[in-house]
mmCIF file of C-alpha atoms in Angstrom:
data_model
loop_
_atom_site.group_PDB
_atom_site.id
_atom_site.type_symbol
_atom_site.label_atom_id
_atom_site.label_comp_id
_atom_site.label_asym_id
_atom_site.label_seq_id
_atom_site.Cartn_x
_atom_site.Cartn_y
_atom_site.Cartn_z
ATOM 1 C CA UNK A 1 44.529 18.785 43.416
ATOM 2 C CA UNK A 2 42.984 22.091 42.340
ATOM 3 C CA UNK A 3 44.102 21.597 38.722
ATOM 4 C CA UNK A 4 42.812 18.015 38.625
ATOM 5 C CA UNK A 5 39.418 19.007 40.021
ATOM 6 C CA UNK A 6 39.143 21.813 37.484
ATOM 7 C CA UNK A 7 39.852 19.520 34.546
ATOM 8 C CA UNK A 8 37.375 16.822 35.496
ATOM 9 C CA UNK A 9 34.179 18.483 34.214
ATOM 10 C CA UNK A 10 35.748 19.007 30.769
ATOM 11 C CA UNK A 11 36.870 15.393 30.669
ATOM 12 C CA UNK A 12 33.426 14.207 31.776
ATOM 13 C CA UNK A 13 31.788 16.366 29.121
ATOM 14 C CA UNK A 14 33.913 14.827 26.362
ATOM 15 C CA UNK A 15 33.234 11.288 27.552
ATOM 16 C CA UNK A 16 29.491 11.562 28.170
ATOM 17 C CA UNK A 17 26.613 11.699 25.683
ATOM 18 C CA UNK A 18 23.313 12.724 27.260
ATOM 19 C CA UNK A 19 20.248 11.361 25.499
ATOM 20 C CA UNK A 20 16.694 12.315 26.514
ATOM 21 C CA UNK A 21 13.870 10.109 25.272
ATOM 22 C CA UNK A 22 10.921 7.870 26.069
ATOM 23 C CA UNK A 23 10.742 5.466 28.989
ATOM 24 C CA UNK A 24 9.246 1.966 28.982
ATOM 25 C CA UNK A 25 9.968 -0.380 26.062
ATOM 26 C CA UNK A 26 11.896 2.355 24.213
ATOM 27 C CA UNK A 27 14.351 2.817 27.050
ATOM 28 C CA UNK A 28 14.733 -0.947 27.490
ATOM 29 C CA UNK A 29 15.520 -1.491 23.802
ATOM 30 C CA UNK A 30 17.931 1.444 23.575
ATOM 31 C CA UNK A 31 19.830 0.103 26.570
ATOM 32 C CA UNK A 32 19.878 -3.388 25.051
ATOM 33 C CA UNK A 33 20.231 -2.802 21.283
ATOM 34 C CA UNK A 34 22.085 0.495 20.963
ATOM 35 C CA UNK A 35 23.965 1.770 24.010
ATOM 36 C CA UNK A 36 26.501 -1.064 24.650
ATOM 37 C CA UNK A 37 27.860 -1.204 21.078
ATOM 38 C CA UNK A 38 27.830 2.589 20.671
ATOM 39 C CA UNK A 39 29.644 3.149 23.982
ATOM 40 C CA UNK A 40 32.277 0.544 23.109
ATOM 41 C CA UNK A 41 32.822 1.887 19.585
ATOM 42 C CA UNK A 42 33.122 5.550 20.567
ATOM 43 C CA UNK A 43 34.578 5.284 24.081
ATOM 44 C CA UNK A 44 31.671 7.219 25.554
ATOM 45 C CA UNK A 45 29.198 6.791 28.417
ATOM 46 C CA UNK A 46 25.552 7.420 27.568
ATOM 47 C CA UNK A 47 23.473 9.136 30.229
ATOM 48 C CA UNK A 48 19.763 8.526 29.568
ATOM 49 C CA UNK A 49 17.032 10.892 30.763
ATOM 50 C CA UNK A 50 13.634 9.188 30.448
ATOM 51 C CA UNK A 51 10.429 11.183 30.079
ATOM 52 C CA UNK A 52 7.558 11.863 27.715
ATOM 53 C CA UNK A 53 7.983 14.352 24.881
ATOM 54 C CA UNK A 54 6.568 17.381 26.663
ATOM 55 C CA UNK A 55 8.841 16.647 29.658
ATOM 56 C CA UNK A 56 11.872 16.600 27.360
ATOM 57 C CA UNK A 57 10.780 19.791 25.599
ATOM 58 C CA UNK A 58 10.325 21.469 28.997
ATOM 59 C CA UNK A 59 13.877 20.398 29.970
ATOM 60 C CA UNK A 60 15.254 21.926 26.745
ATOM 61 C CA UNK A 61 13.440 25.171 27.549
ATOM 62 C CA UNK A 62 14.637 25.195 31.168
ATOM 63 C CA UNK A 63 18.246 24.511 30.162
ATOM 64 C CA UNK A 64 18.401 26.785 27.104
ATOM 65 C CA UNK A 65 21.162 28.944 28.634
ATOM 66 C CA UNK A 66 23.275 25.829 29.235
ATOM 67 C CA UNK A 67 21.985 22.730 27.446
ATOM 68 C CA UNK A 68 22.831 19.437 29.147
ATOM 69 C CA UNK A 69 21.018 17.184 26.653
ATOM 70 C CA UNK A 70 22.927 16.197 23.484
ATOM 71 C CA UNK A 71 20.211 14.185 21.693
ATOM 72 C CA UNK A 72 16.457 14.631 22.121
ATOM 73 C CA UNK A 73 14.025 11.879 21.106
ATOM 74 C CA UNK A 74 10.426 13.162 21.088
ATOM 75 C CA UNK A 75 7.160 12.865 19.155
ATOM 76 C CA UNK A 76 6.902 14.790 15.892
ATOM 77 C CA UNK A 77 4.601 17.508 17.294
ATOM 78 C CA UNK A 78 6.972 18.557 20.083
ATOM 79 C CA UNK A 79 9.865 18.133 17.629
ATOM 80 C CA UNK A 80 8.377 20.807 15.345
ATOM 81 C CA UNK A 81 8.214 23.047 18.427
ATOM 82 C CA UNK A 82 11.813 22.236 19.398
ATOM 83 C CA UNK A 83 13.012 23.146 15.894
ATOM 84 C CA UNK A 84 10.952 26.343 15.883
ATOM 85 C CA UNK A 85 12.439 27.343 19.253
ATOM 86 C CA UNK A 86 15.972 26.813 17.936
ATOM 87 C CA UNK A 87 16.810 23.799 20.108
ATOM 88 C CA UNK A 88 17.850 21.511 17.230
ATOM 89 C CA UNK A 89 21.057 21.669 15.235
ATOM 90 C CA UNK A 90 21.547 20.186 11.784
ATOM 91 C CA UNK A 91 22.282 16.448 11.554
ATOM 92 C CA UNK A 92 25.676 16.468 9.852
ATOM 93 C CA UNK A 93 26.274 13.886 7.123
ATOM 94 C CA UNK A 94 22.716 12.527 7.091
ATOM 95 C CA UNK A 95 22.421 9.971 4.274
ATOM 96 C CA UNK A 96 18.814 10.162 3.084
ATOM 97 C CA UNK A 97 19.092 7.584 0.301
ATOM 98 C CA UNK A 98 17.603 4.736 2.373
ATOM 99 C CA UNK A 99 15.049 6.792 4.315
ATOM 100 C CA UNK A 100 11.321 7.120 3.639
ATOM 101 C CA UNK A 101 10.413 10.720 2.689
ATOM 102 C CA UNK A 102 7.998 10.889 5.669
ATOM 103 C CA UNK A 103 10.981 10.523 8.014
ATOM 104 C CA UNK A 104 12.637 13.758 6.884
ATOM 105 C CA UNK A 105 12.397 17.180 8.523
ATOM 106 C CA UNK A 106 13.247 20.511 6.915
ATOM 107 C CA UNK A 107 16.956 21.414 6.796
ATOM 108 C CA UNK A 108 17.884 18.055 8.411
ATOM 109 C CA UNK A 109 17.154 19.540 11.841
ATOM 110 C CA UNK A 110 15.637 16.190 12.909
ATOM 111 C CA UNK A 111 14.789 12.771 11.511
ATOM 112 C CA UNK A 112 12.077 10.246 12.380
ATOM 113 C CA UNK A 113 13.390 7.087 14.041
ATOM 114 C CA UNK A 114 10.115 5.109 14.184
ATOM 115 C CA UNK A 115 6.508 5.202 12.941
ATOM 116 C CA UNK A 116 3.510 4.400 15.126
ATOM 117 C CA UNK A 117 -0.222 4.373 14.420
ATOM 118 C CA UNK A 118 -2.647 5.562 17.122
ATOM 119 C CA UNK A 119 -5.701 3.464 17.914
ATOM 120 C CA UNK A 120 -7.006 1.045 20.528
ATOM 121 C CA UNK A 121 -5.395 -1.588 22.720
ATOM 122 C CA UNK A 122 -7.864 -4.190 23.979
ATOM 123 C CA UNK A 123 -7.589 -7.153 26.342
ATOM 124 C CA UNK A 124 -8.636 -9.877 23.876
ATOM 125 C CA UNK A 125 -9.224 -12.437 26.663
ATOM 126 C CA UNK A 126 -11.722 -10.184 28.468
ATOM 127 C CA UNK A 127 -13.481 -9.192 25.250
ATOM 128 C CA UNK A 128 -13.889 -12.863 24.321
ATOM 129 C CA UNK A 129 -15.116 -13.890 27.794
ATOM 130 C CA UNK A 130 -17.673 -11.078 27.895
ATOM 131 C CA UNK A 131 -18.751 -11.571 24.277
ATOM 132 C CA UNK A 132 -17.923 -7.962 23.434
ATOM 133 C CA UNK A 133 -17.583 -6.988 19.798
ATOM 134 C CA UNK A 134 -14.186 -5.649 18.774
ATOM 135 C CA UNK A 135 -14.369 -1.837 18.700
ATOM 136 C CA UNK A 136 -14.099 -0.411 15.183
ATOM 137 C CA UNK A 137 -14.711 3.314 15.663
ATOM 138 C CA UNK A 138 -13.464 6.153 17.839
ATOM 139 C CA UNK A 139 -17.131 6.519 18.830
ATOM 140 C CA UNK A 140 -16.954 3.096 20.520
ATOM 141 C CA UNK A 141 -14.974 4.751 23.326
ATOM 142 C CA UNK A 142 -18.301 6.333 24.375
ATOM 143 C CA UNK A 143 -19.955 2.919 24.952
ATOM 144 C CA UNK A 144 -21.241 2.802 28.587
ATOM 145 C CA UNK A 145 -20.019 -0.798 28.973
ATOM 146 C CA UNK A 146 -16.493 0.615 29.175
ATOM 147 C CA UNK A 147 -17.325 2.714 32.260
ATOM 148 C CA UNK A 148 -14.090 3.079 34.300
ATOM 149 C CA UNK A 149 -12.365 0.475 32.090
ATOM 150 C CA UNK A 150 -10.850 2.908 29.548
ATOM 151 C CA UNK A 151 -7.383 4.460 29.839
ATOM 152 C CA UNK A 152 -6.255 7.435 27.754
ATOM 153 C CA UNK A 153 -2.927 9.234 28.141
ATOM 154 C CA UNK A 154 -3.314 12.919 29.134
ATOM 155 C CA UNK A 155 -3.212 15.783 26.630
ATOM 156 C CA UNK A 156 0.492 16.468 27.248
ATOM 157 C CA UNK A 157 1.017 13.053 25.630
ATOM 158 C CA UNK A 158 0.457 12.781 21.862
ATOM 159 C CA UNK A 159 -2.019 9.892 22.243
ATOM 160 C CA UNK A 160 -4.291 11.994 24.472
ATOM 161 C CA UNK A 161 -3.999 14.953 22.121
ATOM 162 C CA UNK A 162 -4.910 12.752 19.139
ATOM 163 C CA UNK A 163 -8.010 11.451 20.960
ATOM 164 C CA UNK A 164 -9.254 15.013 21.415
ATOM 165 C CA UNK A 165 -8.401 15.818 17.781
ATOM 166 C CA UNK A 166 -10.247 12.774 16.405
ATOM 167 C CA UNK A 167 -13.427 13.571 18.342
ATOM 168 C CA UNK A 168 -13.240 17.122 17.003
ATOM 169 C CA UNK A 169 -12.820 15.790 13.447
ATOM 170 C CA UNK A 170 -15.703 13.332 13.825
ATOM 171 C CA UNK A 171 -18.053 16.067 15.012
ATOM 172 C CA UNK A 172 -17.605 18.825 12.455
ATOM 173 C CA UNK A 173 -14.382 20.323 13.804
ATOM 174 C CA UNK A 174 -10.700 19.511 13.643
ATOM 175 C CA UNK A 175 -7.323 20.974 14.448
ATOM 176 C CA UNK A 176 -8.589 24.487 13.703
ATOM 177 C CA UNK A 177 -11.873 24.035 15.602
ATOM 178 C CA UNK A 178 -11.320 21.852 18.670
ATOM 179 C CA UNK A 179 -14.592 22.789 20.430
ATOM 180 C CA UNK A 180 -16.540 19.655 19.327
ATOM 181 C CA UNK A 181 -13.718 17.485 20.649
ATOM 182 C CA UNK A 182 -13.895 19.004 24.120
ATOM 183 C CA UNK A 183 -17.678 18.648 24.119
ATOM 184 C CA UNK A 184 -17.563 14.897 23.380
ATOM 185 C CA UNK A 185 -14.631 14.243 25.726
ATOM 186 C CA UNK A 186 -16.412 15.912 28.658
ATOM 187 C CA UNK A 187 -19.909 14.532 28.092
ATOM 188 C CA UNK A 188 -19.381 11.087 26.544
ATOM 189 C CA UNK A 189 -15.832 9.796 26.986
ATOM 190 C CA UNK A 190 -14.845 11.056 30.440
ATOM 191 C CA UNK A 191 -17.384 8.841 32.325
ATOM 192 C CA UNK A 192 -15.623 5.767 30.889
ATOM 193 C CA UNK A 193 -12.085 6.860 31.770
ATOM 194 C CA UNK A 194 -10.467 5.035 34.690
ATOM 195 C CA UNK A 195 -7.401 7.294 34.593
ATOM 196 C CA UNK A 196 -5.501 9.560 32.199
ATOM 197 C CA UNK A 197 -2.177 7.736 32.405
ATOM 198 C CA UNK A 198 1.058 9.043 30.839
ATOM 199 C CA UNK A 199 3.435 6.301 32.031
ATOM 200 C CA UNK A 200 3.917 3.287 29.700
ATOM 201 C CA UNK A 201 4.843 1.124 32.700
ATOM 202 C CA UNK A 202 1.687 2.048 34.601
ATOM 203 C CA UNK A 203 -0.427 1.562 31.468
ATOM 204 C CA UNK A 204 0.679 -2.072 31.227
ATOM 205 C CA UNK A 205 0.204 -2.534 34.993
ATOM 206 C CA UNK A 206 -3.424 -1.356 34.730
ATOM 207 C CA UNK A 207 -4.073 -4.079 32.144
ATOM 208 C CA UNK A 208 -2.159 -6.743 34.054
ATOM 209 C CA UNK A 209 -4.161 -6.026 37.215
ATOM 210 C CA UNK A 210 -7.454 -6.231 35.276
ATOM 211 C CA UNK A 211 -8.433 -2.627 36.089
ATOM 212 C CA UNK A 212 -8.290 -1.532 32.429
ATOM 213 C CA UNK A 213 -9.618 -3.399 29.395
ATOM 214 C CA UNK A 214 -9.344 -0.828 26.592
ATOM 215 C CA UNK A 215 -6.954 2.068 25.970
ATOM 216 C CA UNK A 216 -5.853 4.585 23.374
ATOM 217 C CA UNK A 217 -2.216 3.780 22.582
ATOM 218 C CA UNK A 218 0.287 3.285 19.783
ATOM 219 C CA UNK A 219 1.109 0.265 17.640
ATOM 220 C CA UNK A 220 4.690 0.001 18.895
ATOM 221 C CA UNK A 221 3.695 0.112 22.568
ATOM 222 C CA UNK A 222 0.930 -2.477 22.065
ATOM 223 C CA UNK A 223 3.214 -4.776 20.060
ATOM 224 C CA UNK A 224 5.906 -4.592 22.757
ATOM 225 C CA UNK A 225 3.291 -5.483 25.410
ATOM 226 C CA UNK A 226 1.876 -8.314 23.270
ATOM 227 C CA UNK A 227 5.423 -9.648 22.819
ATOM 228 C CA UNK A 228 5.499 -10.364 26.586
ATOM 229 C CA UNK A 229 2.646 -12.846 26.089
ATOM 230 C CA UNK A 230 -0.139 -10.680 27.537
ATOM 231 C CA UNK A 231 -3.431 -11.059 25.557
ATOM 232 C CA UNK A 232 -3.680 -7.625 23.916
ATOM 233 C CA UNK A 233 -4.261 -6.590 20.327
ATOM 234 C CA UNK A 234 -4.211 -3.316 18.422
ATOM 235 C CA UNK A 235 -7.262 -2.030 16.557
ATOM 236 C CA UNK A 236 -7.153 0.527 13.729
ATOM 237 C CA UNK A 237 -10.312 2.681 13.993
ATOM 238 C CA UNK A 238 -12.195 2.870 10.674
ATOM 239 C CA UNK A 239 -12.046 6.687 10.699
ATOM 240 C CA UNK A 240 -8.254 6.511 10.737
ATOM 241 C CA UNK A 241 -5.210 6.206 12.978
ATOM 242 C CA UNK A 242 -3.188 9.402 13.473
ATOM 243 C CA UNK A 243 0.488 8.804 12.762
ATOM 244 C CA UNK A 244 3.098 9.464 15.419
ATOM 245 C CA UNK A 245 6.704 9.813 14.314
ATOM 246 C CA UNK A 246 9.245 9.251 17.062
ATOM 247 C CA UNK A 247 11.964 11.711 16.065
ATOM 248 C CA UNK A 248 15.503 12.589 17.081
ATOM 249 C CA UNK A 249 17.546 15.774 16.861
ATOM 250 C CA UNK A 250 21.029 16.878 17.909
ATOM 251 C CA UNK A 251 20.613 19.654 20.461
ATOM 252 C CA UNK A 252 22.063 22.978 19.296
ATOM 253 C CA UNK A 253 24.671 24.399 21.659
ATOM 254 C CA UNK A 254 28.049 26.127 21.578
ATOM 255 C CA UNK A 255 29.979 22.971 22.463
ATOM 256 C CA UNK A 256 27.821 20.472 20.569
ATOM 257 C CA UNK A 257 28.974 16.882 20.960
ATOM 258 C CA UNK A 258 29.805 15.494 17.467
ATOM 259 C CA UNK A 259 28.745 12.043 18.704
ATOM 260 C CA UNK A 260 25.141 13.318 18.788
ATOM 261 C CA UNK A 261 25.073 13.069 14.978
ATOM 262 C CA UNK A 262 26.636 9.604 15.062
ATOM 263 C CA UNK A 263 24.100 8.415 17.623
ATOM 264 C CA UNK A 264 21.150 9.583 15.494
ATOM 265 C CA UNK A 265 22.633 7.960 12.384
ATOM 266 C CA UNK A 266 22.953 4.726 14.386
ATOM 267 C CA UNK A 267 19.248 4.911 15.332
ATOM 268 C CA UNK A 268 18.160 5.083 11.667
ATOM 269 C CA UNK A 269 20.577 2.396 10.447
ATOM 270 C CA UNK A 270 19.008 -0.755 9.001
ATOM 271 C CA UNK A 271 20.275 -3.093 11.798
ATOM 272 C CA UNK A 272 18.867 -0.895 14.603
ATOM 273 C CA UNK A 273 15.629 -0.218 12.719
ATOM 274 C CA UNK A 274 15.228 -3.980 12.188
ATOM 275 C CA UNK A 275 15.815 -4.601 15.907
ATOM 276 C CA UNK A 276 13.259 -1.909 16.846
ATOM 277 C CA UNK A 277 10.777 -3.508 14.457
ATOM 278 C CA UNK A 278 11.328 -6.989 15.873
ATOM 279 C CA UNK A 279 11.364 -6.040 19.549
ATOM 280 C CA UNK A 280 8.847 -3.166 19.626
ATOM 281 C CA UNK A 281 6.831 -3.447 16.415
ATOM 282 C CA UNK A 282 8.020 0.007 15.395
ATOM 283 C CA UNK A 283 7.280 0.939 11.788
ATOM 284 C CA UNK A 284 10.741 1.413 10.245
ATOM 285 C CA UNK A 285 11.979 4.633 8.618
ATOM 286 C CA UNK A 286 14.729 2.803 6.692
ATOM 287 C CA UNK A 287 13.648 1.271 3.361
ATOM 288 C CA UNK A 288 16.118 -1.611 3.793
ATOM 289 C CA UNK A 289 14.002 -3.109 6.608
ATOM 290 C CA UNK A 290 11.633 -5.950 5.683
ATOM 291 C CA UNK A 291 8.125 -4.662 6.449
ATOM 292 C CA UNK A 292 6.605 -8.133 5.974
ATOM 293 C CA UNK A 293 8.159 -9.563 9.133
ATOM 294 C CA UNK A 294 5.510 -10.958 11.526
ATOM 295 C CA UNK A 295 6.643 -8.580 14.273
ATOM 296 C CA UNK A 296 5.224 -5.675 12.226
ATOM 297 C CA UNK A 297 1.691 -7.062 12.034
ATOM 298 C CA UNK A 298 0.362 -4.069 14.010
ATOM 299 C CA UNK A 299 2.631 -1.388 12.496
ATOM 300 C CA UNK A 300 1.373 1.252 10.006
ATOM 301 C CA UNK A 301 3.090 -0.378 7.020
ATOM 302 C CA UNK A 302 1.813 -1.921 3.787
ATOM 303 C CA UNK A 303 -1.997 -1.846 3.450
ATOM 304 C CA UNK A 304 -2.392 -0.451 6.982
ATOM 305 C CA UNK A 305 -0.485 2.676 5.958
ATOM 306 C CA UNK A 306 -3.674 3.699 4.091
ATOM 307 C CA UNK A 307 -5.464 4.047 7.453
ATOM 308 C CA UNK A 308 -2.947 6.619 8.669
ATOM 309 C CA UNK A 309 -3.945 10.258 9.256
ATOM 310 C CA UNK A 310 -1.423 13.112 9.101
ATOM 311 C CA UNK A 311 -2.301 15.773 11.721
ATOM 312 C CA UNK A 312 -1.857 19.489 11.061
ATOM 313 C CA UNK A 313 0.927 20.170 13.579
ATOM 314 C CA UNK A 314 1.192 23.863 12.727
ATOM 315 C CA UNK A 315 -2.442 24.345 13.748
ATOM 316 C CA UNK A 316 -2.049 22.142 16.844
ATOM 317 C CA UNK A 317 1.147 23.719 18.154
ATOM 318 C CA UNK A 318 -0.259 27.227 17.778
ATOM 319 C CA UNK A 319 -3.005 26.323 20.283
ATOM 320 C CA UNK A 320 -1.577 23.414 22.259
ATOM 321 C CA UNK A 321 -0.811 25.420 25.391
ATOM 322 C CA UNK A 322 -4.384 26.754 25.551
ATOM 323 C CA UNK A 323 -5.833 23.289 24.917
ATOM 324 C CA UNK A 324 -3.681 21.848 27.718
ATOM 325 C CA UNK A 325 -4.860 24.437 30.228
ATOM 326 C CA UNK A 326 -8.474 23.876 29.216
ATOM 327 C CA UNK A 327 -8.117 20.070 29.345
ATOM 328 C CA UNK A 328 -6.678 20.259 32.868
ATOM 329 C CA UNK A 329 -9.492 22.569 33.914
ATOM 330 C CA UNK A 330 -12.471 20.880 32.222
ATOM 331 C CA UNK A 331 -11.616 17.261 31.328
ATOM 332 C CA UNK A 332 -8.998 15.846 33.678
ATOM 333 C CA UNK A 333 -10.013 17.321 36.996
#
């Protein structure tokens, strides 16, 4: 019995692939489109750890002496941090021939698995009933008619961070001078915010219950919600929609699971990218996917790609911790 008990952890380790990534529609689609076939093909059980990107990064930091996670799926900003901190190994055998250049990271330490534009989600039924004009600018979030009807994810979520960044950019600042962003958030946007909500599930609940009518969110999330039949649409602000690249990396560790590389390659394959596009409206990273499909009508592809803004992640990550502390102290209190 002693020998058997001692051998079980090793056996479990070989037969389990631990993936950490987003909750909500992402988790649902991974469980439906990817996990069953991958588990059957490779004789492995996938353990999924759902959380937002900063949660996953915090887990990698907490477990750095003994990493449990095999594959991390996070936003591009936290991914740059994960690579910098040495948490990502190289993706072995990555075939880049069919990938958009924007999907690639230096030294193949990660790869984008989906593209999302950041803008507004509105309840089209409410807007029509109230005769409200469709918002066209980030400045429309300051409109008093949205008092306690606006939802923005917090700053530890990329969508909240981008909101702060855009108000800085619109008021003479930017990633290297965030002060104007804090000023506008505190004085003009905060009065309209119902809640700073990080959970995708709770975000949709706030709209379904009628408490929220407008939000800052991503194209993929809004498309997935619209696919359920709820009357929402995505709006690209005229000043631009910051791009968010959902990205994956194999976690660097002494006993790295070789299936981590296979899992990531599965995520960027044309069939899975097509499924993500159809089910979630995710902008594909694989050039073999048809970007003219109706399910990508919100995604940052084709003409809409011109409205995309590329943030300066080096500047952001150098100050993100300070911004987070200040946000929690001054904005979300």
